[in-house]
Coordinates of C-alpha atoms and ligand atoms in Angstrom, one line a residue:
M182 CA 9.9 66.0 -101.8
S183 CA 7.6 67.5 -98.5
A184 CA 4.1 68.6 -99.9
T185 CA 5.0 72.2 -98.3
D186 CA 7.9 72.4 -100.8
N187 CA 4.9 72.1 -103.4
M188 CA 3.3 75.4 -102.1
I189 CA 2.3 77.6 -104.4
P190 CA 4.0 81.2 -103.8
A191 CA 1.8 83.9 -102.4
P192 CA 0.6 86.9 -104.4
A193 CA 2.5 90.1 -104.3
V194 CA 0.1 92.2 -102.0
R195 CA 1.0 91.3 -98.5
S196 CA -1.1 93.3 -95.8
K197 CA 0.7 95.5 -93.9
P198 CA 1.5 94.4 -90.0
L199 CA -1.5 94.7 -87.7
V200 CA -0.1 97.6 -85.4
I201 CA 0.4 100.1 -88.1
R202 CA -3.2 98.9 -89.6
H203 CA -4.9 99.6 -86.2
L204 CA -2.8 103.0 -85.7
P205 CA -6.1 105.1 -85.4
Y206 CA -7.2 102.9 -83.1
F207 CA -4.2 103.7 -81.0
I208 CA -4.1 107.2 -81.5
G209 CA -7.8 107.6 -80.7
A210 CA -7.6 105.6 -77.3
A211 CA -4.3 107.6 -76.7
I212 CA -6.1 110.8 -76.7
V213 CA -9.5 109.4 -74.8
V214 CA -6.9 108.2 -71.8
T215 CA -5.2 111.5 -71.6
L216 CA -8.7 113.3 -72.0
A217 CA -9.6 111.1 -68.6
A218 CA -6.4 112.2 -67.4
R219 CA -6.7 115.7 -67.8
M220 CA -10.5 116.7 -67.9
Q221 CA -12.2 117.5 -64.1
F222 CA -14.9 115.9 -63.8
D223 CA -17.2 116.3 -60.7
G224 CA -17.8 112.8 -58.6
Y225 CA -21.3 112.3 -60.1
V226 CA -20.1 112.6 -63.8
H227 CA -16.7 110.5 -62.5
N228 CA -18.8 107.9 -60.9
I229 CA -21.0 107.0 -64.0
L230 CA -17.8 107.1 -65.9
M231 CA -15.8 104.9 -63.9
Q232 CA -19.0 102.6 -63.7
A233 CA -19.5 102.7 -67.2
T234 CA -16.3 102.1 -68.2
T235 CA -15.6 99.0 -65.7
F236 CA -18.7 97.5 -66.5
S237 CA -18.2 97.9 -70.4
I238 CA -14.8 95.4 -69.8
A239 CA -17.3 92.7 -68.0
V240 CA -20.0 93.1 -70.5
F241 CA -16.6 92.3 -73.3
G242 CA -16.1 89.1 -71.5
L243 CA -20.5 88.7 -72.8
S244 CA -19.3 89.2 -76.2
V245 CA -17.0 86.6 -76.4
V246 CA -19.1 83.6 -74.5
L247 CA -22.5 84.9 -76.0
G248 CA -21.7 87.3 -79.0
L249 CA -19.0 85.2 -80.4
C250 CA -19.4 81.3 -79.3
G251 CA -23.4 81.3 -78.5
Q252 CA -23.2 81.0 -74.9
I253 CA -25.0 81.7 -72.3
N254 CA -23.7 83.0 -69.2
L255 CA -26.2 84.3 -66.6
A256 CA -23.8 84.6 -63.9
Q257 CA -21.0 87.1 -65.1
A258 CA -21.9 89.3 -61.5
A259 CA -20.6 86.9 -60.2
F260 CA -17.5 86.5 -61.2
F261 CA -17.6 90.3 -61.3
G262 CA -17.5 89.8 -57.8
F263 CA -14.4 87.3 -57.4
G264 CA -12.2 90.1 -58.7
A265 CA -13.9 93.0 -56.8
Y266 CA -13.5 90.6 -53.2
A267 CA -10.3 89.7 -54.1
V268 CA -9.3 93.3 -54.4
G269 CA -11.5 94.3 -51.4
I270 CA -10.3 91.4 -49.2
G271 CA -6.5 91.2 -50.1
T272 CA -6.4 95.2 -50.2
T273 CA -7.7 95.9 -46.4
D274 CA -7.8 92.8 -44.7
L275 CA -4.9 90.7 -45.7
H276 CA -2.9 94.5 -47.1
L277 CA -1.7 93.0 -50.1
S278 CA -0.5 95.0 -53.4
F279 CA -3.2 95.9 -55.5
W280 CA -1.7 94.7 -58.4
L281 CA -1.6 91.1 -56.9
C282 CA -4.9 91.2 -56.2
L283 CA -5.9 92.3 -59.4
V284 CA -4.1 89.6 -61.1
A285 CA -5.5 86.8 -58.1
G286 CA -9.1 88.1 -59.2
C287 CA -8.9 87.4 -62.7
A288 CA -7.5 83.7 -62.1
I289 CA -9.9 82.7 -59.6
A290 CA -12.3 84.0 -62.1
L291 CA -11.0 82.0 -65.1
L292 CA -10.9 79.1 -62.7
A293 CA -14.0 79.0 -62.0
G294 CA -15.4 80.1 -65.3
A295 CA -13.4 76.8 -66.9
F296 CA -14.1 74.6 -63.8
L297 CA -18.3 76.0 -64.4
G298 CA -18.2 75.6 -68.4
A299 CA -16.0 71.9 -68.2
S300 CA -18.7 70.7 -66.0
T301 CA -21.7 71.9 -67.3
L302 CA -21.3 73.1 -71.2
R303 CA -21.9 69.5 -72.6
L304 CA -25.5 70.2 -71.5
G305 CA -25.9 73.7 -73.4
G306 CA -29.3 75.6 -74.4
H307 CA -31.9 76.1 -71.4
Y308 CA -29.9 74.0 -69.2
L309 CA -27.0 75.6 -69.4
A310 CA -29.0 78.6 -68.2
M311 CA -30.4 76.9 -65.7
V312 CA -26.7 76.1 -64.6
T313 CA -25.2 79.4 -64.2
I314 CA -28.3 81.0 -62.6
S315 CA -27.9 78.5 -60.1
F316 CA -23.9 79.4 -59.6
Q317 CA -25.2 82.7 -59.2
Q318 CA -27.2 82.5 -56.4
I319 CA -25.1 80.3 -54.9
V320 CA -22.0 83.0 -54.9
T321 CA -24.5 85.3 -53.9
L322 CA -25.6 83.4 -50.7
V323 CA -21.6 82.8 -49.7
M324 CA -21.1 86.4 -50.1
I325 CA -23.8 87.3 -47.8
N326 CA -23.5 84.4 -45.4
A327 CA -19.6 84.3 -45.4
I328 CA -19.3 86.8 -42.5
W329 CA -15.9 85.5 -41.7
L330 CA -14.5 85.9 -45.0
T331 CA -16.8 88.6 -47.0
H332 CA -17.8 90.6 -44.2
G333 CA -21.8 90.1 -45.0
P334 CA -23.9 92.5 -46.0
D335 CA -22.1 94.8 -44.8
G336 CA -19.3 94.9 -47.2
V337 CA -15.8 95.6 -47.0
P338 CA -14.6 99.8 -47.1
N339 CA -12.1 101.2 -47.3
I340 CA -10.8 99.3 -50.6
G341 CA -6.9 100.4 -51.7
R342 CA -5.9 101.5 -55.1
P343 CA -2.0 101.4 -56.5
A344 CA 0.2 103.6 -55.6
L345 CA 0.9 104.8 -58.9
F346 CA -3.1 105.9 -59.6
Q347 CA -3.8 106.8 -55.8
T348 CA -6.3 109.5 -57.1
S349 CA -9.7 109.6 -58.7
Q350 CA -8.5 111.2 -61.6
S351 CA -5.2 109.0 -62.7
Y352 CA -7.2 105.7 -61.8
L353 CA -10.1 106.6 -63.6
A354 CA -7.6 107.2 -66.7
F355 CA -5.6 103.5 -65.8
C356 CA -9.6 102.0 -65.9
V357 CA -10.1 103.8 -69.7
A358 CA -6.7 102.7 -70.8
M359 CA -7.4 99.2 -69.2
L360 CA -10.7 99.2 -71.5
A361 CA -9.0 100.4 -74.6
I362 CA -6.7 97.2 -74.3
V363 CA -9.1 94.5 -73.4
G364 CA -11.5 95.7 -76.1
Y365 CA -8.7 96.1 -78.4
L366 CA -7.7 92.3 -77.7
V367 CA -11.7 91.7 -78.1
W368 CA -12.1 93.6 -81.0
H369 CA -9.5 91.5 -82.9
L370 CA -10.1 88.0 -81.2
P371 CA -13.0 87.2 -83.8
D372 CA -9.7 87.0 -87.0
T373 CA -7.5 84.8 -84.8
K374 CA -7.7 81.2 -84.9
L375 CA -9.3 80.8 -81.8
G376 CA -12.1 83.8 -82.7
R377 CA -12.7 82.0 -86.0
A378 CA -13.4 78.5 -84.0
M379 CA -15.8 80.3 -81.7
R380 CA -17.5 82.0 -84.5
A381 CA -18.1 78.2 -86.0
V382 CA -19.2 77.1 -83.0
R383 CA -22.1 79.1 -82.7
D384 CA -23.3 78.5 -86.3
N385 CA -22.8 75.4 -86.7
E386 CA -21.5 73.0 -84.4
L387 CA -21.4 69.9 -86.3
A388 CA -19.7 71.9 -89.3
A389 CA -17.6 72.8 -86.8
G390 CA -16.6 69.4 -85.5
V391 CA -16.0 67.9 -88.5
N392 CA -13.7 70.7 -90.1
G393 CA -11.2 70.0 -87.5
I394 CA -12.3 72.1 -84.3
D395 CA -12.8 70.8 -81.3
V396 CA -16.0 72.4 -80.0
F397 CA -16.3 71.3 -76.5
R398 CA -12.5 72.7 -75.8
T399 CA -13.1 76.1 -77.8
K400 CA -16.4 76.8 -75.4
V401 CA -14.6 76.1 -72.1
Y402 CA -12.1 78.7 -73.5
A403 CA -14.8 81.4 -74.5
F404 CA -16.2 80.8 -71.1
A405 CA -13.3 81.1 -69.1
V406 CA -12.2 84.2 -70.9
C407 CA -15.4 85.4 -70.1
A408 CA -15.5 85.1 -66.4
A409 CA -12.0 86.4 -66.2
L410 CA -12.8 89.6 -68.0
G411 CA -15.6 89.3 -65.4
G412 CA -12.9 89.2 -63.2
L413 CA -10.9 91.8 -64.2
A414 CA -13.8 94.6 -64.6
G415 CA -14.6 93.3 -60.8
G416 CA -11.1 94.5 -59.2
L417 CA -11.2 97.9 -60.9
F418 CA -14.5 98.3 -59.8
A419 CA -13.6 97.7 -56.4
G420 CA -10.5 100.1 -56.8
G421 CA -13.0 102.7 -58.1
F422 CA -15.5 102.8 -55.9
A423 CA -13.5 101.9 -52.6
Y424 CA -16.5 99.5 -51.8
V425 CA -18.3 96.1 -52.0
S426 CA -21.0 94.7 -51.1
P427 CA -22.9 91.6 -51.9
D428 CA -25.9 93.4 -53.7
Q429 CA -23.7 95.1 -56.7
F430 CA -23.0 91.3 -57.7
S431 CA -26.5 89.8 -57.9
F432 CA -28.2 87.8 -60.2
A433 CA -30.3 91.3 -61.1
E434 CA -26.6 92.6 -62.0
S435 CA -26.0 89.9 -64.0
I436 CA -29.7 90.1 -66.3
V437 CA -28.3 94.2 -66.7
F438 CA -24.8 92.8 -68.0
L439 CA -26.6 91.1 -70.3
T440 CA -29.1 93.4 -71.4
M441 CA -26.6 96.1 -72.4
S442 CA -24.4 93.0 -74.1
L443 CA -27.5 92.8 -76.2
L444 CA -28.5 96.5 -76.6
G445 CA -25.4 97.4 -77.8
G446 CA -24.5 94.5 -80.1
V447 CA -23.5 91.2 -78.6
A448 CA -20.8 90.2 -81.2
S449 CA -18.8 93.4 -81.3
P450 CA -17.1 94.9 -78.5
I451 CA -17.8 98.4 -79.6
G452 CA -21.2 97.4 -78.9
S453 CA -20.8 96.2 -75.6
V454 CA -19.3 99.6 -74.9
I455 CA -22.3 101.1 -76.3
G456 CA -24.8 99.1 -74.5
T457 CA -23.0 99.7 -71.0
G458 CA -23.1 103.3 -72.0
L459 CA -26.7 103.4 -73.2
L460 CA -27.7 101.2 -70.0
I461 CA -26.0 103.3 -67.6
L462 CA -27.1 106.6 -68.9
I463 CA -30.4 106.5 -69.8
P464 CA -31.6 106.3 -66.5
E465 CA -30.3 109.5 -66.1
W466 CA -31.6 111.1 -68.7
L467 CA -35.1 109.7 -67.8
R468 CA -34.4 111.1 -64.1
F469 CA -36.8 114.1 -64.9
L470 CA -39.8 112.0 -65.0
K471 CA -39.3 110.2 -61.4
S472 CA -42.1 112.4 -60.4
V473 CA -44.3 110.0 -62.0
P474 CA -44.9 106.7 -60.6
G475 CA -43.9 104.4 -63.1
L476 CA -43.5 106.4 -66.2
Y477 CA -39.8 106.2 -65.7
L478 CA -39.7 102.8 -65.7
A479 CA -42.2 102.2 -68.7
I480 CA -40.3 104.9 -70.8
Y481 CA -37.1 103.5 -70.1
G482 CA -38.6 99.6 -70.9
L483 CA -40.0 100.5 -73.6
F484 CA -36.7 102.0 -75.1
V485 CA -35.3 98.7 -74.7
I486 CA -37.9 96.6 -75.9
L487 CA -37.8 99.0 -79.2
I488 CA -34.2 98.5 -79.9
I489 CA -34.3 94.8 -79.6
R490 CA -37.3 94.5 -81.9
F491 CA -36.2 96.3 -84.4
M492 CA -32.4 96.0 -84.2
P493 CA -32.4 92.2 -83.2
D494 CA -28.4 92.2 -83.6
G495 CA -27.9 95.2 -81.0
I496 CA -27.4 98.7 -82.2
W497 CA -23.8 98.0 -83.3
G498 CA -24.5 94.9 -85.1
F499 CA -27.2 96.9 -87.2
V500 CA -24.6 99.1 -88.2
A501 CA -21.7 96.3 -88.7
D502 CA -23.7 94.4 -90.8
A503 CA -25.0 96.9 -93.0
F504 CA -21.2 97.7 -93.2
T505 CA -19.9 94.2 -94.4
R506 CA -22.5 94.4 -96.9
W507 CA -21.2 97.7 -98.4
R508 CA -17.7 96.6 -98.4
A509 CA -18.6 92.9 -100.4
H510 CA -19.6 95.2 -103.3
T511 CA -17.2 97.3 -103.2
K512 CA -13.7 95.7 -101.5
A513 CA -12.7 93.3 -104.3
P514 CA -10.6 90.0 -103.0
A515 CA -7.3 90.1 -104.1
A516 CA -6.2 87.6 -107.3
A517 CA -5.6 84.1 -106.2
A518 CA -3.0 81.6 -107.6
A519 CA -4.1 78.2 -108.6
L520 CA -5.5 75.4 -105.6
Q521 CA -3.3 72.5 -105.6
L522 CA -4.3 69.7 -103.5
K523 CA -1.8 67.2 -102.4
P524 CA -3.7 64.5 -100.9
A525 CA -1.4 62.7 -97.4
T526 CA -0.3 59.4 -99.1
T527 CA 0.8 57.2 -96.0
G528 CA -1.0 53.9 -96.2
G529 CA -1.5 51.4 -98.9
D530 CA -3.6 51.3 -102.1
I531 CA -6.6 51.9 -100.0
V532 CA -7.5 55.1 -98.2
L533 CA -10.9 53.7 -96.7
E534 CA -11.1 50.7 -95.3
V535 CA -14.6 49.8 -93.1
T536 CA -14.8 46.3 -92.3
G537 CA -18.6 45.8 -90.5
L538 CA -19.3 48.8 -89.9
S539 CA -23.2 48.4 -88.0
K540 CA -25.1 51.6 -87.1
H541 CA -28.3 50.5 -84.6
F542 CA -31.3 53.4 -83.8
G543 CA -32.7 50.9 -80.6
G544 CA -34.1 47.8 -83.0
L545 CA -33.7 50.0 -86.3
K546 CA -30.3 48.7 -88.1
A547 CA -29.7 51.8 -90.3
V548 CA -26.3 50.2 -91.2
D549 CA -25.8 46.6 -90.3
G550 CA -22.2 45.1 -91.3
V551 CA -21.1 46.8 -94.1
D552 CA -17.6 46.8 -95.5
I553 CA -16.5 49.2 -98.0
A554 CA -13.1 49.7 -99.7
V555 CA -12.3 52.9 -101.3
K556 CA -9.5 52.5 -103.5
R557 CA -6.7 55.8 -103.7
G558 CA -7.6 58.3 -106.3
G559 CA -10.7 58.6 -108.6
V560 CA -14.4 58.5 -107.0
H561 CA -16.1 56.3 -105.4
A562 CA -19.9 56.2 -105.3
L563 CA -22.2 55.0 -102.5
I564 CA -25.6 54.5 -103.1
G565 CA -28.9 53.1 -102.5
P566 CA -32.5 53.8 -102.3
N567 CA -34.0 56.3 -99.8
G568 CA -33.8 55.2 -96.5
S569 CA -30.9 52.2 -97.2
G570 CA -28.4 53.8 -94.7
K571 CA -25.9 56.1 -97.2
T572 CA -26.1 59.4 -94.9
T573 CA -25.7 57.2 -91.6
T574 CA -22.9 55.5 -93.3
L575 CA -21.3 59.0 -94.1
N576 CA -22.1 60.4 -90.2
V577 CA -20.3 57.3 -88.5
L578 CA -17.3 57.2 -91.3
S579 CA -16.6 61.4 -89.8
G580 CA -17.3 60.3 -86.3
L581 CA -20.8 62.5 -86.2
Y582 CA -22.1 59.1 -84.8
K583 CA -20.7 56.1 -82.8
A584 CA -20.2 52.9 -84.6
T585 CA -22.3 50.1 -83.0
A586 CA -19.8 47.7 -84.4
G587 CA -17.1 47.7 -87.2
K588 CA -13.7 49.4 -88.1
I589 CA -12.9 52.1 -89.9
V590 CA -9.2 52.8 -91.4
L591 CA -8.2 55.9 -93.1
D592 CA -5.0 55.9 -94.6
G593 CA -3.6 53.7 -92.7
T594 CA -4.3 55.0 -89.0
D595 CA -7.5 54.0 -87.2
I596 CA -10.4 56.4 -87.2
T597 CA -13.0 54.4 -85.5
N598 CA -13.2 56.0 -82.1
M599 CA -11.9 59.2 -83.0
A600 CA -13.8 62.6 -82.4
P601 CA -14.8 64.2 -85.4
H602 CA -12.2 66.9 -85.3
Q603 CA -9.4 64.4 -84.4
R604 CA -10.7 62.8 -88.1
T605 CA -10.5 66.0 -90.1
A606 CA -7.3 66.2 -88.4
A607 CA -6.2 62.7 -89.6
G608 CA -7.2 63.8 -93.2
L609 CA -11.2 63.4 -93.5
G610 CA -12.8 66.8 -95.1
R611 CA -16.6 66.8 -95.6
T612 CA -19.6 68.4 -97.2
F613 CA -23.1 67.7 -96.2
Q614 CA -26.8 66.8 -97.4
N615 CA -28.2 69.6 -95.4
I616 CA -25.8 72.5 -96.5
R617 CA -23.8 73.2 -92.9
L618 CA -21.8 76.7 -93.8
F619 CA -21.4 79.5 -91.1
R620 CA -23.7 81.8 -92.0
S621 CA -22.9 85.1 -90.2
M622 CA -19.4 84.0 -92.1
T623 CA -18.6 85.3 -95.2
A624 CA -17.4 82.6 -98.1
L625 CA -13.4 83.7 -97.3
E626 CA -13.8 83.3 -93.7
N627 CA -16.0 80.0 -94.3
V628 CA -13.0 78.4 -96.2
E629 CA -10.7 79.8 -94.0
I630 CA -11.9 77.5 -91.1
G631 CA -11.6 74.7 -93.5
A632 CA -8.1 76.1 -94.7
E633 CA -7.6 76.0 -90.5
R634 CA -7.4 72.2 -90.4
P635 CA -4.5 70.5 -87.9
G636 CA -2.2 68.5 -90.5
N637 CA -2.9 71.0 -93.5
T638 CA 0.3 70.7 -95.1
M639 CA -0.7 72.9 -97.5
I640 CA -0.6 76.3 -95.8
G641 CA 2.0 78.6 -94.4
K642 CA 2.4 80.6 -91.1
G643 CA 0.2 83.4 -90.3
E644 CA -3.1 84.8 -91.6
D645 CA -1.9 86.3 -95.1
A646 CA -1.5 82.4 -95.9
L647 CA -4.2 81.2 -94.3
T648 CA -6.4 84.3 -96.9
E649 CA -4.4 82.6 -99.3
R650 CA -5.6 79.3 -99.1
A651 CA -8.7 80.2 -99.2
M652 CA -8.7 82.4 -101.8
E653 CA -7.6 80.0 -103.6
A654 CA -10.3 77.1 -103.0
L655 CA -12.8 79.6 -103.9
T656 CA -11.4 80.4 -106.9
F657 CA -11.1 77.1 -107.7
V658 CA -14.8 76.5 -107.4
G659 CA -15.5 79.4 -109.8
L660 CA -16.5 81.9 -106.5
G661 CA -13.1 83.9 -106.0
N662 CA -14.6 86.9 -107.0
R663 CA -17.4 87.1 -104.5
A664 CA -14.8 85.7 -101.6
N665 CA -16.3 89.0 -99.4
E666 CA -20.2 88.4 -99.3
L667 CA -22.2 86.8 -96.8
I668 CA -23.6 83.6 -97.1
S669 CA -26.9 85.1 -96.9
S670 CA -26.0 86.3 -100.6
F671 CA -25.3 83.4 -102.6
S672 CA -27.6 81.0 -104.2
Y673 CA -27.7 77.2 -103.3
G674 CA -25.9 76.2 -106.3
H675 CA -23.1 78.6 -104.9
Q676 CA -23.6 77.4 -101.1
R677 CA -22.8 74.0 -101.8
L678 CA -19.7 74.9 -104.3
I679 CA -18.9 77.3 -100.9
E680 CA -18.9 74.0 -99.0
I681 CA -17.0 71.8 -101.3
A682 CA -14.4 74.6 -101.3
R683 CA -14.2 74.8 -97.5
A684 CA -13.5 71.0 -97.6
L685 CA -10.6 71.7 -100.4
A686 CA -8.9 74.1 -98.6
S687 CA -8.2 71.6 -95.9
N688 CA -6.2 69.5 -98.1
P689 CA -7.9 66.3 -97.2
T690 CA -6.8 63.0 -97.9
L691 CA -10.0 61.4 -98.4
L692 CA -13.4 64.0 -99.3
L693 CA -16.8 62.9 -98.3
L694 CA -19.4 64.5 -100.5
D695 CA -23.0 63.9 -99.3
E696 CA -25.4 64.5 -101.9
P697 CA -23.9 67.2 -103.6
A698 CA -26.3 68.1 -106.6
A699 CA -29.4 67.8 -104.8
G700 CA -31.5 70.6 -105.2
L701 CA -29.0 71.8 -108.4
N702 CA -30.4 72.4 -111.7
S703 CA -29.0 70.9 -114.5
T704 CA -26.6 73.3 -115.8
E705 CA -25.1 74.0 -112.2
K706 CA -25.1 69.5 -112.1
L707 CA -22.5 69.5 -114.9
E708 CA -20.2 72.5 -113.5
L709 CA -20.5 70.5 -110.6
H710 CA -19.3 67.5 -112.8
E711 CA -16.8 69.3 -114.2
L712 CA -15.6 70.1 -110.6
L713 CA -15.4 66.5 -109.7
K714 CA -13.0 65.6 -112.8
R715 CA -10.7 68.8 -111.9
I716 CA -10.6 67.9 -107.9
A717 CA -9.4 64.4 -108.8
A718 CA -7.5 64.7 -111.7
Q719 CA -5.4 66.3 -108.8
G720 CA -5.8 63.0 -107.0
L721 CA -7.3 63.7 -104.4
T722 CA -10.0 60.7 -103.4
I723 CA -13.6 61.0 -103.3
L724 CA -16.7 59.4 -101.4
I725 CA -19.6 60.8 -103.1
I726 CA -23.7 59.7 -102.1
D727 CA -26.0 61.2 -105.1
H728 CA -29.2 60.2 -106.4
D729 CA -28.5 61.4 -110.0
M730 CA -27.3 58.3 -112.1
T731 CA -25.9 60.4 -115.0
L732 CA -23.6 61.8 -112.5
V733 CA -23.0 58.7 -110.6
S734 CA -22.6 56.9 -113.6
E735 CA -20.0 59.3 -115.4
A736 CA -17.9 60.7 -112.1
A737 CA -17.5 57.4 -110.4
Q738 CA -15.0 54.3 -111.2
H739 CA -16.4 52.2 -108.5
I740 CA -19.9 51.7 -106.7
T741 CA -21.2 49.9 -103.4
V742 CA -24.3 50.0 -103.4
L743 CA -26.7 49.6 -99.8
N744 CA -30.2 48.6 -99.3
F745 CA -32.2 48.2 -95.9
G746 CA -28.1 49.3 -94.5
R747 CA -26.9 45.9 -95.9
R748 CA -24.4 46.2 -99.0
I749 CA -25.9 44.2 -102.4
A750 CA -23.5 44.9 -104.7
D751 CA -19.7 46.0 -104.9
G752 CA -17.6 46.9 -108.2
E753 CA -16.8 48.7 -111.0
S754 CA -19.3 51.3 -111.8
M755 CA -21.3 49.7 -115.1
A756 CA -21.0 46.2 -113.5
V757 CA -22.9 47.1 -110.9
L758 CA -25.3 49.6 -112.4
R759 CA -26.3 46.6 -114.7
H760 CA -26.3 44.1 -111.6
P761 CA -29.8 42.4 -111.4
D762 CA -30.3 43.2 -107.3
V763 CA -29.4 46.7 -107.6
V764 CA -31.5 47.0 -110.6
S765 CA -34.5 45.7 -108.7
A766 CA -34.0 47.9 -105.6
Y767 CA -32.9 51.1 -106.7
L768 CA -33.6 51.3 -110.2
G769 CA -37.2 49.6 -110.0
S770 CA -37.4 47.0 -111.9
E771 CA -38.9 46.5 -115.5
Ligands
ATP982 N1 -30.3 59.5 -86.0 C1 -31.6 59.0 -86.2 N2 -32.0 58.2 -85.2 C2 -33.1 57.4 -85.6 N3 -33.2 56.5 -87.0 C3 -32.0 57.0 -88.3 C4 -31.5 58.3 -87.4 N4 -30.9 58.6 -88.7 C5 -31.2 57.9 -89.5 N5 -32.2 57.1 -89.4 C6 -32.7 56.6 -90.2 O1 -32.1 55.2 -90.3 C7 -32.2 55.2 -91.9 C8 -31.3 55.3 -93.0 O2 -31.5 56.6 -93.2 P1 -30.1 57.4 -94.0 O3 -30.4 58.9 -93.7 O4 -29.0 57.1 -93.5 O5 -30.8 57.1 -95.8 P2 -30.1 57.7 -96.8 O6 -29.9 56.4 -97.4 O7 -29.3 58.6 -96.5 O8 -31.4 57.8 -97.5 P3 -31.8 59.2 -98.6 O9 -31.3 58.6 -99.7 O10 -33.2 59.8 -98.0 O11 -31.0 60.4 -97.7 C9 -33.9 55.2 -92.1 O12 -34.6 54.8 -92.0 C10 -33.6 56.5 -91.0 O13 -34.9 57.0 -90.4

């Protein structure tokens, strides 16, 4: 019988199909598109709407790369320019179809974004910002100087539109429809597997990696999507204004896009539209102040500073946060079935075999030639005084550190040289000494990421199955009734339980627990002990590090002891705890 045969029946209540749930959005979007097609705007209002619509799509890109994935992109105007010039040059000089040029512009931007991302995203932080600024400057220089291609500073006039949308009015309606479609996709992205991976990477890269997410690839995807949206927006912009020139795609424009994104709320397409609309409209509203030199810019700047100061997550971020908190207290989570753990049993009696493992930091031998054999089923403890190399060992096991020497075999598979997410896919689950949860997410969303582990045989297809599995794991640790609350509303002890639930939801073959009792009070420690018993009762093997000798001696059947990075004892718990070397090294000699 396969593991999937043992799956728990799903709770009776299933959510409605997405299209039905989001029907109000589509009806609203259809009304707005109809209004855009029917209402008569003067040229000035029309231009503002066209600019706001196309800029919003470019800012959607930033909401993906920066808002969802936490990676800075200061070259969005360059990608916008790729799309604009593809349509400009394609429809005028090459006499190609608008549609072909639009698709080509998106593709060029996507490829450039993927290339830039793949070559620089390992840098992160300030370096990434610097590289994207340089890229932006190079693109601007090419636009100005490659006159044979771009027409240089004169720009490209008389850009064509599709035959279907020749009039300004119909073209605007088409752009608004594109805004609605792309906006819907970006709005829905955080609830997809890729979107959850991006949010996990943004919140905590280490935890994302050990929960089975390929961090680097996720970042490259985010960057490529951002660039493609920039290209699409630029192509639409070119058709709308029928003219493009290099100054429209400068570094200053990239900063404008970024400000729009931050002002409205970087994590949501609604924020993108709000920020874009405001930043385009505020200068128009303050136009009457232009007679007093400097006053207009001072008020404009003050307005932006005040919003960012008092709403650090932007206008929509502020509203959405309040809504999430309200919903957590009003929307009761669905009841969940009992969690089943069905750890894989492909290898022999030994689940984890570590031989000659070493990790040196320069001259410091944090782990030095350690052997550990963890038997299938039950609890194996790794103990030792402070600084003896326990956490380093766990970090090498889960791939956060590369081993200096030695071999690690998990359930018959050599995982020594695998990346963290590949080890997770191979069946490793872990928690951290310093809790590493995804802090912008709810408890349920955190555990869903664990449940999504590649190779998890205990989960069916689709979002409902994912939610059910996560609810089961949360209910197993006693927090099912608080599934929709944000991490910040949980006590330290409960956050530890959520981390354990996240690992359990992935149905690992081996669970590594790094000091799970640290920071817990005596009642919470008792609850943890009970939890460990219930986990072990389902046949899941646990390798635990902890300083609480009562917990270790009662929970673990087997103990390995480290001191100064070397193994000094190994065997059945009671015998090891009485071993003279252990007593003197770890518990004190008297
Ligand atoms: N990234 C690192 N760079 C340099 N030295 C490190 C690093 N990580 C750990 N060490 C050193 O390796 C040794 C072992 O540390 P480790 O955290 O593994 O010990 P531990 O047994 O888990 O201690 P504790 O019980 O206090 O958590 C220590 O001397 C520590 O300072």
